[in-house]
JSON list of C-alpha atoms in Angstrom, two decimals:
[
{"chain": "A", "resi": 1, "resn": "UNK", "atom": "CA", "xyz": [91.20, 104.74, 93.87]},
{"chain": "A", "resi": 2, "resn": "UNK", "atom": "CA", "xyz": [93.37, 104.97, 90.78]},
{"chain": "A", "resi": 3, "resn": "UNK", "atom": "CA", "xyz": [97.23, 103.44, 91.37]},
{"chain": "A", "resi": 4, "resn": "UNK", "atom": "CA", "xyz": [99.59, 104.24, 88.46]},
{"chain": "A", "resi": 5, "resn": "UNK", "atom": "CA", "xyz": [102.26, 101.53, 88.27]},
{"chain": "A", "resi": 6, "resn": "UNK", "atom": "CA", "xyz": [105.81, 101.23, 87.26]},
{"chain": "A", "resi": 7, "resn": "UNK", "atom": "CA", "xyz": [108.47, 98.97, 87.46]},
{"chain": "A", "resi": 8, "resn": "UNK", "atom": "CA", "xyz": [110.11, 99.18, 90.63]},
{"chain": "A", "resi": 9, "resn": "UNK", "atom": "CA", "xyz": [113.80, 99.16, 88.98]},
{"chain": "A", "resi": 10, "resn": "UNK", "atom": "CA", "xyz": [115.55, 97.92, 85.82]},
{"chain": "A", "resi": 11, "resn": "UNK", "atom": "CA", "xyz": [119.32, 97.94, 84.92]},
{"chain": "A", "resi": 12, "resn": "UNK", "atom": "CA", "xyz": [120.65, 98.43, 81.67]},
{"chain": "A", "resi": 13, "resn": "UNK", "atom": "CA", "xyz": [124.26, 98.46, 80.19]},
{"chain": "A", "resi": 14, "resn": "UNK", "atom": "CA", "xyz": [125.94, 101.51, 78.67]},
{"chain": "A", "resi": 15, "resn": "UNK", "atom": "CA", "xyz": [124.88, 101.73, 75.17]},
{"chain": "A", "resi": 16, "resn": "UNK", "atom": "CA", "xyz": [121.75, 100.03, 75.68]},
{"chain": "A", "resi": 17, "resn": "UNK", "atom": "CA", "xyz": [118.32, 100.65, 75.19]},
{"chain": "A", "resi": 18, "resn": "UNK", "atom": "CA", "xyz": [115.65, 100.30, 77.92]},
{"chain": "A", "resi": 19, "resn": "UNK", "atom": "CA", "xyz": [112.04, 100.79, 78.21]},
{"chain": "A", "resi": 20, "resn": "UNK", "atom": "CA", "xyz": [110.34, 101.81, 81.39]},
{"chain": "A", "resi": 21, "resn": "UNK", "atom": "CA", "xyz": [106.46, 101.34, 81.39]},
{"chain": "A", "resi": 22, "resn": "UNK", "atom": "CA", "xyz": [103.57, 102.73, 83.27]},
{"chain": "A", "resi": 23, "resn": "UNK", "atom": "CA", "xyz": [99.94, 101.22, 83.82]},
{"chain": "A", "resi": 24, "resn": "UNK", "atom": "CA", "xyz": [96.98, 102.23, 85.23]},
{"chain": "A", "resi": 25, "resn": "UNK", "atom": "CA", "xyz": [94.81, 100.09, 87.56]},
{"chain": "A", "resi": 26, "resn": "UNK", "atom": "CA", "xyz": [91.26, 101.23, 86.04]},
{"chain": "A", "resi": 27, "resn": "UNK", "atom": "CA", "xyz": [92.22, 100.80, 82.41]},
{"chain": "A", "resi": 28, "resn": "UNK", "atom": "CA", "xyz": [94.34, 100.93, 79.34]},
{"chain": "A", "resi": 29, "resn": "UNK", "atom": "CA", "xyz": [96.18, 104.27, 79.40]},
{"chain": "A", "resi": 30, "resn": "UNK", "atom": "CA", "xyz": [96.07, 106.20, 75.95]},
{"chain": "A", "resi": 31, "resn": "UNK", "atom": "CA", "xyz": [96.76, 109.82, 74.50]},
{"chain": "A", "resi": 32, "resn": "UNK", "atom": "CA", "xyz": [93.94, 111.26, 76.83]},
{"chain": "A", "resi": 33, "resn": "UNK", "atom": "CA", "xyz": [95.71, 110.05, 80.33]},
{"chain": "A", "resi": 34, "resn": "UNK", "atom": "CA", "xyz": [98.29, 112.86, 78.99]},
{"chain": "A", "resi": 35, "resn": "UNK", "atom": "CA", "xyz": [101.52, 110.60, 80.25]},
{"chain": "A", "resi": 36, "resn": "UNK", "atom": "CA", "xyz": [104.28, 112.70, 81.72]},
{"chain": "A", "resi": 37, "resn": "UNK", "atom": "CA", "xyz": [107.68, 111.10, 82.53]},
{"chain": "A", "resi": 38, "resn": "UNK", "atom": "CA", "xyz": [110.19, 112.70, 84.93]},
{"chain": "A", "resi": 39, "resn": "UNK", "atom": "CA", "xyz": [113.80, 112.26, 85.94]},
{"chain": "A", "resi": 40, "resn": "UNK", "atom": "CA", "xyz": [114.84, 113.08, 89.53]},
{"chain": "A", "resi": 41, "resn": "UNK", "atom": "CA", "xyz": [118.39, 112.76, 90.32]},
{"chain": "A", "resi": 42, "resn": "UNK", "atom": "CA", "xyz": [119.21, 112.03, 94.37]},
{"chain": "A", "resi": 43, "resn": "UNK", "atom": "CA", "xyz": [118.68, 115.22, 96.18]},
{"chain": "A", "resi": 44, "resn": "UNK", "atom": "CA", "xyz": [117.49, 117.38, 93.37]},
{"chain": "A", "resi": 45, "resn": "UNK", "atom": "CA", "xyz": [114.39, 118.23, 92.31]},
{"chain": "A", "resi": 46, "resn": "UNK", "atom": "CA", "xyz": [112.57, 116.63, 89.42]},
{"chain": "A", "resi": 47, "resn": "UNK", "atom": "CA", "xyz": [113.24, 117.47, 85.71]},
{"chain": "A", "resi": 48, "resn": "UNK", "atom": "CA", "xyz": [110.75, 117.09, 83.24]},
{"chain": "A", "resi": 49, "resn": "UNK", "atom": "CA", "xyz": [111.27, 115.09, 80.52]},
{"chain": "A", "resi": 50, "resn": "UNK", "atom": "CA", "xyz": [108.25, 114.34, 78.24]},
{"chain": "A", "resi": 51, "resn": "UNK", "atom": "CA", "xyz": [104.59, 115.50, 77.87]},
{"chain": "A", "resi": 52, "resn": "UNK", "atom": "CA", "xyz": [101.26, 114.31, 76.61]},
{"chain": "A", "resi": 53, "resn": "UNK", "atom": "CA", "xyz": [102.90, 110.55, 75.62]},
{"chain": "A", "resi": 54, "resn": "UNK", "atom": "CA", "xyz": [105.69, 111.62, 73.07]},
{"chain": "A", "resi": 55, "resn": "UNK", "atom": "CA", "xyz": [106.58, 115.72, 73.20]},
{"chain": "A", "resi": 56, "resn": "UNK", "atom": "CA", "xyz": [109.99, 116.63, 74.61]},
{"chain": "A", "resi": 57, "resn": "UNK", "atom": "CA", "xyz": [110.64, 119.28, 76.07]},
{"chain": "A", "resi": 58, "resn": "UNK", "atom": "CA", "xyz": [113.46, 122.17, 74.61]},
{"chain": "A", "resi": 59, "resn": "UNK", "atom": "CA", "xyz": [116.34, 120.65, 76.79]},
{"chain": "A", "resi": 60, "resn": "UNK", "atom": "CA", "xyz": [115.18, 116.60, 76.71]},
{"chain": "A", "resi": 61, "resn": "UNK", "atom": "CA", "xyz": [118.12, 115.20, 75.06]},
{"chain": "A", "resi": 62, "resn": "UNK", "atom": "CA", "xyz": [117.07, 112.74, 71.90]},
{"chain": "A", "resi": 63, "resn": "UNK", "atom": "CA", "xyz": [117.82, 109.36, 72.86]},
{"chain": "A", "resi": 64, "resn": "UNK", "atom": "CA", "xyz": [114.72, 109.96, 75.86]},
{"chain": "A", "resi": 65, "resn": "UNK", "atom": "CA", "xyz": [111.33, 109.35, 73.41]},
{"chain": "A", "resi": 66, "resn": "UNK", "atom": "CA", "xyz": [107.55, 108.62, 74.79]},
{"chain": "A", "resi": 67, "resn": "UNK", "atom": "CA", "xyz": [105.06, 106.09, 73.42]},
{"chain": "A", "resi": 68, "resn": "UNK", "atom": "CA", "xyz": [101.62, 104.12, 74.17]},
{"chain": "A", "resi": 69, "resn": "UNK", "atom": "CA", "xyz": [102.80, 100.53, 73.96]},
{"chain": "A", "resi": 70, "resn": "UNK", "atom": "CA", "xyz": [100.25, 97.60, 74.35]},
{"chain": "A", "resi": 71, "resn": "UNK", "atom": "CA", "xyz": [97.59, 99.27, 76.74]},
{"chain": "A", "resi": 72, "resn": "UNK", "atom": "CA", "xyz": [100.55, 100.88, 79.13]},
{"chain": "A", "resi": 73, "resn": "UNK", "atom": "CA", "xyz": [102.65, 104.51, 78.67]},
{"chain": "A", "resi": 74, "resn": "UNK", "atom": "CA", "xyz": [106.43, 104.07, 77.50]},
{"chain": "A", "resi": 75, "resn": "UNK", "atom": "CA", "xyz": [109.57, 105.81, 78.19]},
{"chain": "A", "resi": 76, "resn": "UNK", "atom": "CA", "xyz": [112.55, 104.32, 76.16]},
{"chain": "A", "resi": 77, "resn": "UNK", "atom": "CA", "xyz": [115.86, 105.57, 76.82]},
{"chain": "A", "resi": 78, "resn": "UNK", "atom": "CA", "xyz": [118.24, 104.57, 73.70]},
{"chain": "A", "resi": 79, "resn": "UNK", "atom": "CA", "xyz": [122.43, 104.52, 73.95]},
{"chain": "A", "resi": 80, "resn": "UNK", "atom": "CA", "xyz": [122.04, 104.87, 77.99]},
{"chain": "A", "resi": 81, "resn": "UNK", "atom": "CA", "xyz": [124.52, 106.75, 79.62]},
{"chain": "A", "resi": 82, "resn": "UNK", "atom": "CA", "xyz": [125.98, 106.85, 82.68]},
{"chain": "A", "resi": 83, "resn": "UNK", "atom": "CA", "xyz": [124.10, 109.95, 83.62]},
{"chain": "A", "resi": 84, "resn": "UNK", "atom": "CA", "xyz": [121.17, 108.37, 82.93]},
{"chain": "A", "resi": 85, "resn": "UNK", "atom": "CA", "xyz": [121.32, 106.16, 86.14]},
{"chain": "A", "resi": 86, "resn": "UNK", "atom": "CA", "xyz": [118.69, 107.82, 88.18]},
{"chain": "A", "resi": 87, "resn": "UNK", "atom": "CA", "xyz": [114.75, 107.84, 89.67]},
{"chain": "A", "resi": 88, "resn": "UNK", "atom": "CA", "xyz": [111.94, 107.98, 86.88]},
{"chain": "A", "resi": 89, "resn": "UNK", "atom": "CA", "xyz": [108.41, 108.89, 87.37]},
{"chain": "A", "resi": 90, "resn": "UNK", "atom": "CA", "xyz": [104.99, 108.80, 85.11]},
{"chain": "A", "resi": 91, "resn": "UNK", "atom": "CA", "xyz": [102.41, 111.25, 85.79]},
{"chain": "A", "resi": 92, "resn": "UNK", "atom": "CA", "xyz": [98.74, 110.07, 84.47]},
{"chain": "A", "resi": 93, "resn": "UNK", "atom": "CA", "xyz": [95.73, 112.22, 84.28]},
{"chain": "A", "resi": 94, "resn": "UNK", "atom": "CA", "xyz": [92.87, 110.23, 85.81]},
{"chain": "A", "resi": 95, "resn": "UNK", "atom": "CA", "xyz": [89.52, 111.71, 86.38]},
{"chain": "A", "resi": 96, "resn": "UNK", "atom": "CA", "xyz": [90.90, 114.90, 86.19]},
{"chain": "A", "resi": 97, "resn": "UNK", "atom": "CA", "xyz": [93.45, 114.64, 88.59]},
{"chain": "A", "resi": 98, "resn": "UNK", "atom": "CA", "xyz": [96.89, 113.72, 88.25]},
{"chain": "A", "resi": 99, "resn": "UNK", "atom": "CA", "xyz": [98.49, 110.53, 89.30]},
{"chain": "A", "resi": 100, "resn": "UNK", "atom": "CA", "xyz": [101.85, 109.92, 89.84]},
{"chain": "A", "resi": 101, "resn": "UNK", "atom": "CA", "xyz": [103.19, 106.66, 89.31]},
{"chain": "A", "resi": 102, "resn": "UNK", "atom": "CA", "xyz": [105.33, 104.58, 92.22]},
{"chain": "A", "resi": 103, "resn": "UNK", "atom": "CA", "xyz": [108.67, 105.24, 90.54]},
{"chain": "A", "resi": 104, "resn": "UNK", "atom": "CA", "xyz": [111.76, 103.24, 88.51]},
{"chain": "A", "resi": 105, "resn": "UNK", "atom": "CA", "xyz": [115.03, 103.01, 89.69]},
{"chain": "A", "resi": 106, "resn": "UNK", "atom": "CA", "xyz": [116.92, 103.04, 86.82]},
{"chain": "A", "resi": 107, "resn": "UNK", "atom": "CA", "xyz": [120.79, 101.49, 87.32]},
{"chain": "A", "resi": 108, "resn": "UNK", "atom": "CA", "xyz": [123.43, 101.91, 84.08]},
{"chain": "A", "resi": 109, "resn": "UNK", "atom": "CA", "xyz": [125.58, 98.89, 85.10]},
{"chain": "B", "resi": 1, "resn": "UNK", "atom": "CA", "xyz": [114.37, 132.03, 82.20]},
{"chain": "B", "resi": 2, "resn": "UNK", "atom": "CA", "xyz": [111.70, 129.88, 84.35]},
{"chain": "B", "resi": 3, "resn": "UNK", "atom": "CA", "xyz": [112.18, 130.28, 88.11]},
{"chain": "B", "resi": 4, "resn": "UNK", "atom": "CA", "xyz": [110.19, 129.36, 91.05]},
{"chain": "B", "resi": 5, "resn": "UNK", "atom": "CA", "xyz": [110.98, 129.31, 94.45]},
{"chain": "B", "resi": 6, "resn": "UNK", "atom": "CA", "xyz": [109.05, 128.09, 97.36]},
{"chain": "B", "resi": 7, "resn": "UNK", "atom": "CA", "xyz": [109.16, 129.54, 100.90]},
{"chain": "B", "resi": 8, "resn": "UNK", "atom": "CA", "xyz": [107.27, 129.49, 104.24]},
{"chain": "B", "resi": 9, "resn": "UNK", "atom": "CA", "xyz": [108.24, 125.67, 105.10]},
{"chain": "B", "resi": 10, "resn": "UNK", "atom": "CA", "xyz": [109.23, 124.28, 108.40]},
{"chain": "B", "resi": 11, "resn": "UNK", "atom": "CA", "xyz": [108.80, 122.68, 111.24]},
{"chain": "B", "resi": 12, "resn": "UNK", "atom": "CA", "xyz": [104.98, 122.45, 112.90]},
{"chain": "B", "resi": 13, "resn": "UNK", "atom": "CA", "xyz": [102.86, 120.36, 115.58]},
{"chain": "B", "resi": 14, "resn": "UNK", "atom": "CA", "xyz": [100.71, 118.01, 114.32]},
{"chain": "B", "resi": 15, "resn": "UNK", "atom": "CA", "xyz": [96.90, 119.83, 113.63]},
{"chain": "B", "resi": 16, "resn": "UNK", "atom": "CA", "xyz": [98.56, 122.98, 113.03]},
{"chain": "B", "resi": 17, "resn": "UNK", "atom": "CA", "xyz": [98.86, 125.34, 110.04]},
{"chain": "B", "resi": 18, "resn": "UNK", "atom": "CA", "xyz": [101.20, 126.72, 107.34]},
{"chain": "B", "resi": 19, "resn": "UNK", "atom": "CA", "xyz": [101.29, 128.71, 104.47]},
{"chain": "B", "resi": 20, "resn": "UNK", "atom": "CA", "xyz": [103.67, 127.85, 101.57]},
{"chain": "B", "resi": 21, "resn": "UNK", "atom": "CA", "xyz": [104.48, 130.42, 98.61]},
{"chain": "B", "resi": 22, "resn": "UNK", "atom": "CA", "xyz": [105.50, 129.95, 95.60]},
{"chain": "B", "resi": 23, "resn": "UNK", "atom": "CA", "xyz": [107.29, 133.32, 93.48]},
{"chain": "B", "resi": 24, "resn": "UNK", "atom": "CA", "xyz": [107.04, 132.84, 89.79]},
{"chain": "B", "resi": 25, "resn": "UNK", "atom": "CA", "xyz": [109.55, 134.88, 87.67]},
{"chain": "B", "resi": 26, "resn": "UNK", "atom": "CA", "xyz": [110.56, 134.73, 83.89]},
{"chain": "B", "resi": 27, "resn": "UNK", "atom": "CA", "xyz": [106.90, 134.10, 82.23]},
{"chain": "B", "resi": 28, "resn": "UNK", "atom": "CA", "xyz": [103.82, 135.22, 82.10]},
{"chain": "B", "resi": 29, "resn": "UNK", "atom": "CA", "xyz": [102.40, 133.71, 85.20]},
{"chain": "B", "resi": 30, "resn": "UNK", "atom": "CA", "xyz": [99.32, 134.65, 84.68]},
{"chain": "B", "resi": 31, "resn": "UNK", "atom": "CA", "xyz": [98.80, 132.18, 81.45]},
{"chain": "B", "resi": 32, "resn": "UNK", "atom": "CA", "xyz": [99.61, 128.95, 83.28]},
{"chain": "B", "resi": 33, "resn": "UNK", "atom": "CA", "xyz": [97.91, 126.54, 85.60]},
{"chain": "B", "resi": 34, "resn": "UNK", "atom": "CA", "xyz": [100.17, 125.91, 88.44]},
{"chain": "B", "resi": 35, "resn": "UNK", "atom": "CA", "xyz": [100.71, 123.12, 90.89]},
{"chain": "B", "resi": 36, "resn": "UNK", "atom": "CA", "xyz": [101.71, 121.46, 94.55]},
{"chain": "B", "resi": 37, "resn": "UNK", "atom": "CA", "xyz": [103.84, 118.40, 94.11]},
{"chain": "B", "resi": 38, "resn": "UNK", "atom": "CA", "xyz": [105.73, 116.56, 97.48]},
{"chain": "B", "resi": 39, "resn": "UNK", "atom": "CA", "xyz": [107.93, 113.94, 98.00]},
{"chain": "B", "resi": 40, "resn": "UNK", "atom": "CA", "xyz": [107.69, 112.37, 101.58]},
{"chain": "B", "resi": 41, "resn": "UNK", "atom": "CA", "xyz": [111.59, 111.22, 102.83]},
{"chain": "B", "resi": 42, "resn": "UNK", "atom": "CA", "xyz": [112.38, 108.64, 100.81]},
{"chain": "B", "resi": 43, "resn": "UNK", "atom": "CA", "xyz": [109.11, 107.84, 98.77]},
{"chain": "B", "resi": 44, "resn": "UNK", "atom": "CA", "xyz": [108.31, 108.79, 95.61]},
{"chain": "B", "resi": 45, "resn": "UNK", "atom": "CA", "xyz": [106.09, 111.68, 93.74]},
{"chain": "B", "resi": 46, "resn": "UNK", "atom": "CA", "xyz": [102.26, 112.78, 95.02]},
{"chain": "B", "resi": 47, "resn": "UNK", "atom": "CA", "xyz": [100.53, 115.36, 93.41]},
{"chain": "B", "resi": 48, "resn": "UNK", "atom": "CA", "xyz": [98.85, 117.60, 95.54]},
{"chain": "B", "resi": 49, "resn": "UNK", "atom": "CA", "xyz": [96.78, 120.41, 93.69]},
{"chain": "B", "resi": 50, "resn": "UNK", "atom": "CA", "xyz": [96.09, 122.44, 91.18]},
{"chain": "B", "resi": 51, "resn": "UNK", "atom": "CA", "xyz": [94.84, 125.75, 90.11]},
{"chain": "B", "resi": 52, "resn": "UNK", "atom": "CA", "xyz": [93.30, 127.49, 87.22]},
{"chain": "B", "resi": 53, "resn": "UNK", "atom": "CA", "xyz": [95.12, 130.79, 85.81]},
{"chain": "B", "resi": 54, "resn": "UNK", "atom": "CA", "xyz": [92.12, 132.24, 87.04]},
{"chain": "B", "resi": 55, "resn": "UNK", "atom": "CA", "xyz": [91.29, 130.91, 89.81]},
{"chain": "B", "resi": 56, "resn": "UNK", "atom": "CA", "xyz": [88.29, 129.18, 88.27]},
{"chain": "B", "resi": 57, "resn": "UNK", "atom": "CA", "xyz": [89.06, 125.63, 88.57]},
{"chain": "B", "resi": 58, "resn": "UNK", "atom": "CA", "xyz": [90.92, 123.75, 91.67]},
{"chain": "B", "resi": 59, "resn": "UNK", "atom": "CA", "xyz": [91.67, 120.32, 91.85]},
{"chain": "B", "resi": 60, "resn": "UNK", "atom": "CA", "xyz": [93.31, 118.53, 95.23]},
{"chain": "B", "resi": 61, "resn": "UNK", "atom": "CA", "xyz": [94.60, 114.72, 96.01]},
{"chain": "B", "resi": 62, "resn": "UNK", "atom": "CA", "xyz": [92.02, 113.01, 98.08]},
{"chain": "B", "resi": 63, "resn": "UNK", "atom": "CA", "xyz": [93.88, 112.76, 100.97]},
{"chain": "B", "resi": 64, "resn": "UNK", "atom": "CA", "xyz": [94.47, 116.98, 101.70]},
{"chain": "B", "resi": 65, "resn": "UNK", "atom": "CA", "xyz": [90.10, 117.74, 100.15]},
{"chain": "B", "resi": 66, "resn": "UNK", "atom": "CA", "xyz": [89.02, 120.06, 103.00]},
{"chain": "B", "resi": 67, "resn": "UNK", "atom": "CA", "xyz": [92.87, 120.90, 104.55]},
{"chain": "B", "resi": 68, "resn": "UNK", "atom": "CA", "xyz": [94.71, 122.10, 102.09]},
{"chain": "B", "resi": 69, "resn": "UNK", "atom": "CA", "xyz": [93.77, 124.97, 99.84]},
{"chain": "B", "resi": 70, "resn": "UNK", "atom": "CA", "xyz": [95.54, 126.36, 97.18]},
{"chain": "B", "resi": 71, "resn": "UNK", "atom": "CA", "xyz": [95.37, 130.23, 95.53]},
{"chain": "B", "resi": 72, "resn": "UNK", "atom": "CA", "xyz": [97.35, 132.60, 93.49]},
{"chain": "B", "resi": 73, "resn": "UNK", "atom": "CA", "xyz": [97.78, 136.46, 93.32]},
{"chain": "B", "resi": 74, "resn": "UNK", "atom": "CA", "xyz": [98.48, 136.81, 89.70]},
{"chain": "B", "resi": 75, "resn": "UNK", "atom": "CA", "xyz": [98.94, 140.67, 90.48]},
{"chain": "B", "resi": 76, "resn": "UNK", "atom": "CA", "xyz": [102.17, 139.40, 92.88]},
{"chain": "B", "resi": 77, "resn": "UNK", "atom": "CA", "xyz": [102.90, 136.30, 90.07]},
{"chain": "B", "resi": 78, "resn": "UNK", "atom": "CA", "xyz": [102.64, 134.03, 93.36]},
{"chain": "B", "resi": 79, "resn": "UNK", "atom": "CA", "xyz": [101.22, 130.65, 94.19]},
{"chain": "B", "resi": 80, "resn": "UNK", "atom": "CA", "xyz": [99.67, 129.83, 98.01]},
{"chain": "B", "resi": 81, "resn": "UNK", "atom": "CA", "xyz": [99.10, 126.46, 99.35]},
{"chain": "B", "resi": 82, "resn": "UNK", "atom": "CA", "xyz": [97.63, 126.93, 103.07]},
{"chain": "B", "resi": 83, "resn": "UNK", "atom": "CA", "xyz": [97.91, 123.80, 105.05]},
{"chain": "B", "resi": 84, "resn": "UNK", "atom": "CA", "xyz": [95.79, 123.58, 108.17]},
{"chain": "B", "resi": 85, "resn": "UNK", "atom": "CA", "xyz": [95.12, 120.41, 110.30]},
{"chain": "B", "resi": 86, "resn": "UNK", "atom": "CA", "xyz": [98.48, 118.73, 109.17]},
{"chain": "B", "resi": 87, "resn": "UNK", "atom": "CA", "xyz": [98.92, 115.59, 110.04]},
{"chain": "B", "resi": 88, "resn": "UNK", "atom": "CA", "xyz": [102.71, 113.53, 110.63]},
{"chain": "B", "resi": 89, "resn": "UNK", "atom": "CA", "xyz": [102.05, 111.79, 106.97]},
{"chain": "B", "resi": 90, "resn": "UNK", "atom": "CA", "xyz": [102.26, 115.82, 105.47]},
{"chain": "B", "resi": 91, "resn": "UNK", "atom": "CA", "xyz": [105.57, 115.90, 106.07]},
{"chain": "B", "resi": 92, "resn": "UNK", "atom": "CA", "xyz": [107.61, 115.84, 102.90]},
{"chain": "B", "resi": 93, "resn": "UNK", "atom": "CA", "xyz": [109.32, 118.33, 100.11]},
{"chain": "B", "resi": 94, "resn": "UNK", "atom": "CA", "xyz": [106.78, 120.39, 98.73]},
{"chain": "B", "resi": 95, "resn": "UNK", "atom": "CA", "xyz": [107.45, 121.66, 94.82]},
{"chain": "B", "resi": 96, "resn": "UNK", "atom": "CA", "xyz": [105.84, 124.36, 93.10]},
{"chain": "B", "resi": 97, "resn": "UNK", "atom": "CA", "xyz": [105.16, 122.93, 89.65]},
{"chain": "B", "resi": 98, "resn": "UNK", "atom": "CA", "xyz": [104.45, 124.87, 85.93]},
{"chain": "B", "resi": 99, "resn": "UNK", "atom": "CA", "xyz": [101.45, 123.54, 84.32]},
{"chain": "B", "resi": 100, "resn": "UNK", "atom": "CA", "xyz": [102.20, 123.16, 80.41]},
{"chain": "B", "resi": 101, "resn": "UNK", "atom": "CA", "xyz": [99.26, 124.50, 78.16]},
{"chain": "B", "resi": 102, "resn": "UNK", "atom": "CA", "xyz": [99.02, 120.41, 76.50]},
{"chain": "B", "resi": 103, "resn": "UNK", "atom": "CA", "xyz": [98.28, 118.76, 79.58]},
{"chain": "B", "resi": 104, "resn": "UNK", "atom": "CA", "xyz": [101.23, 118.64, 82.05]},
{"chain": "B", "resi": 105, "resn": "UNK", "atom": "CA", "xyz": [104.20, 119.38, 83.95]},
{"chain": "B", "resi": 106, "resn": "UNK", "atom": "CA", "xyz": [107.04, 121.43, 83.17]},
{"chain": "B", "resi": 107, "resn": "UNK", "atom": "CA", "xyz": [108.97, 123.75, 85.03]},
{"chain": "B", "resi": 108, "resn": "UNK", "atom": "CA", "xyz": [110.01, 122.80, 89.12]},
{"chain": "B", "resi": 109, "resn": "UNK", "atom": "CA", "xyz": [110.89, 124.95, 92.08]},
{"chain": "B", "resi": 110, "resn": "UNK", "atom": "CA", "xyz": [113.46, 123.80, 94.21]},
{"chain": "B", "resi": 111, "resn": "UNK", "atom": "CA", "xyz": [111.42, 122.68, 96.90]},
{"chain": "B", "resi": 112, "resn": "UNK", "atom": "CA", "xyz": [110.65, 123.54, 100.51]},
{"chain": "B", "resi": 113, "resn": "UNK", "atom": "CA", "xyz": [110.71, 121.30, 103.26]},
{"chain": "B", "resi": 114, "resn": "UNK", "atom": "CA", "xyz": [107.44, 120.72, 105.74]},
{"chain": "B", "resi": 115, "resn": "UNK", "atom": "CA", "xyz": [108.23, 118.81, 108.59]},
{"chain": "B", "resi": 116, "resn": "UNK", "atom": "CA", "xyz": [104.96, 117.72, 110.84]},
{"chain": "B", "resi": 117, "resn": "UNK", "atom": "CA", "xyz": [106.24, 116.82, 114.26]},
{"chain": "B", "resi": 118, "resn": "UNK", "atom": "CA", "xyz": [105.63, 116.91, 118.21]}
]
């Protein structure tokens, strides 16, 4: 069975720059796992963020971008804000069926 | 503008049924896939299923294959996910989800709650 993993949580100061990363137990993940990332903000539901490793949506803001970095999907999140402090999941496409990843709990501090 | 917005949640016995719908609005519902997304309380993300624009193609998480089963009236622009022999471990938020024409996820109802309890 395929487990997508993540980071459990990171912190990062205001200003910073962060990377999150998600892996895939059966392999390297690349531009045909499709990697989504998604925000989700307590008791709301989850916003969409990127698509197929690096497309942003119309209202991502800029400093969110998507890459393939060393085998594993990549969502760096440059001059952090304090908004920014919130839940982040990676969706995988794995045998044609998606995958969510376990989640990073992302703390501006 | 996108909306989507889940009904028919609640509260149900364990091995009993339910029928979630989704109402799509402000697209042509017709063109996308669609999808089932939950949360359980306090976990993180599962995806659930998925369905073709025409029906042609359906694809579930192992753990609902031969409960769950998903379906769309494109004629109503409306998404079905009918839940039968739920278990306590079904209970969670349950999102109807846009499928983007590159592979993916875009648009998200508000969700609907499914509680699964004696």
């Amino acid at each position: 069975q395929t487990v997508v993993t993540q980071e459990p949580s990171l912190t990062v100061s205001p200003g910073g720059t962060v990377s999150l990363t998600c892996a895939c137990t059966t392999g390297p993940v690349t531009s045909g796992s499709y990697p989504n990332w998604f925000q989700q903000e307590p008791g709301q539901a989850p916003r969409s963020l990127i698509y197929s490793t690096n497309n942003k949506h119309s209202w991502t803001p800029a400093r969110f971008s998507g890459s393939l970095l060393g085998g594993k999907a990549a969502l760096t999140l440059s001059a952090v804000q304090p908004e920014d402090e919130a839940d982040y999941y990676c969706l995988l496409s794995c045998d044609g069926a998606w995958v969510f990843g376990g989640g990073t709990k992302l703390t501006v501090l | 503008e996108v909306q989507l917005v889940e009904s028919g949640g609640g509260l149900v016995q364990p091995g009993g049924s339910l029928r979630l719908s989704c109402e799509a609005s402000g697209f042509t519902f017709s063109s996308y896939w669609m999808n089932w997304v939950r949360q359980a309380p306090g976990k993180g993300l599962e995806w659930v299923a998925n369905i073709k624009e025409d029906e042609s193609e359906k694809g579930y998480v192992d753990s609902v294959k031969g409960r769950f089963t998903t379906s769309r009236d494109n004629a109503k622009n409306s998404l079905y996910l009918q839940m039968n022999s739920l278990r306590a471990e079904d209970t969670a938020v349950y999102y109807c989800v846009r499928g983007t024409p590159s592979p993916g996820l875009d648009y998200w109802g508000q969700g609907i709650l499914v509680t699964v309890s004696s």
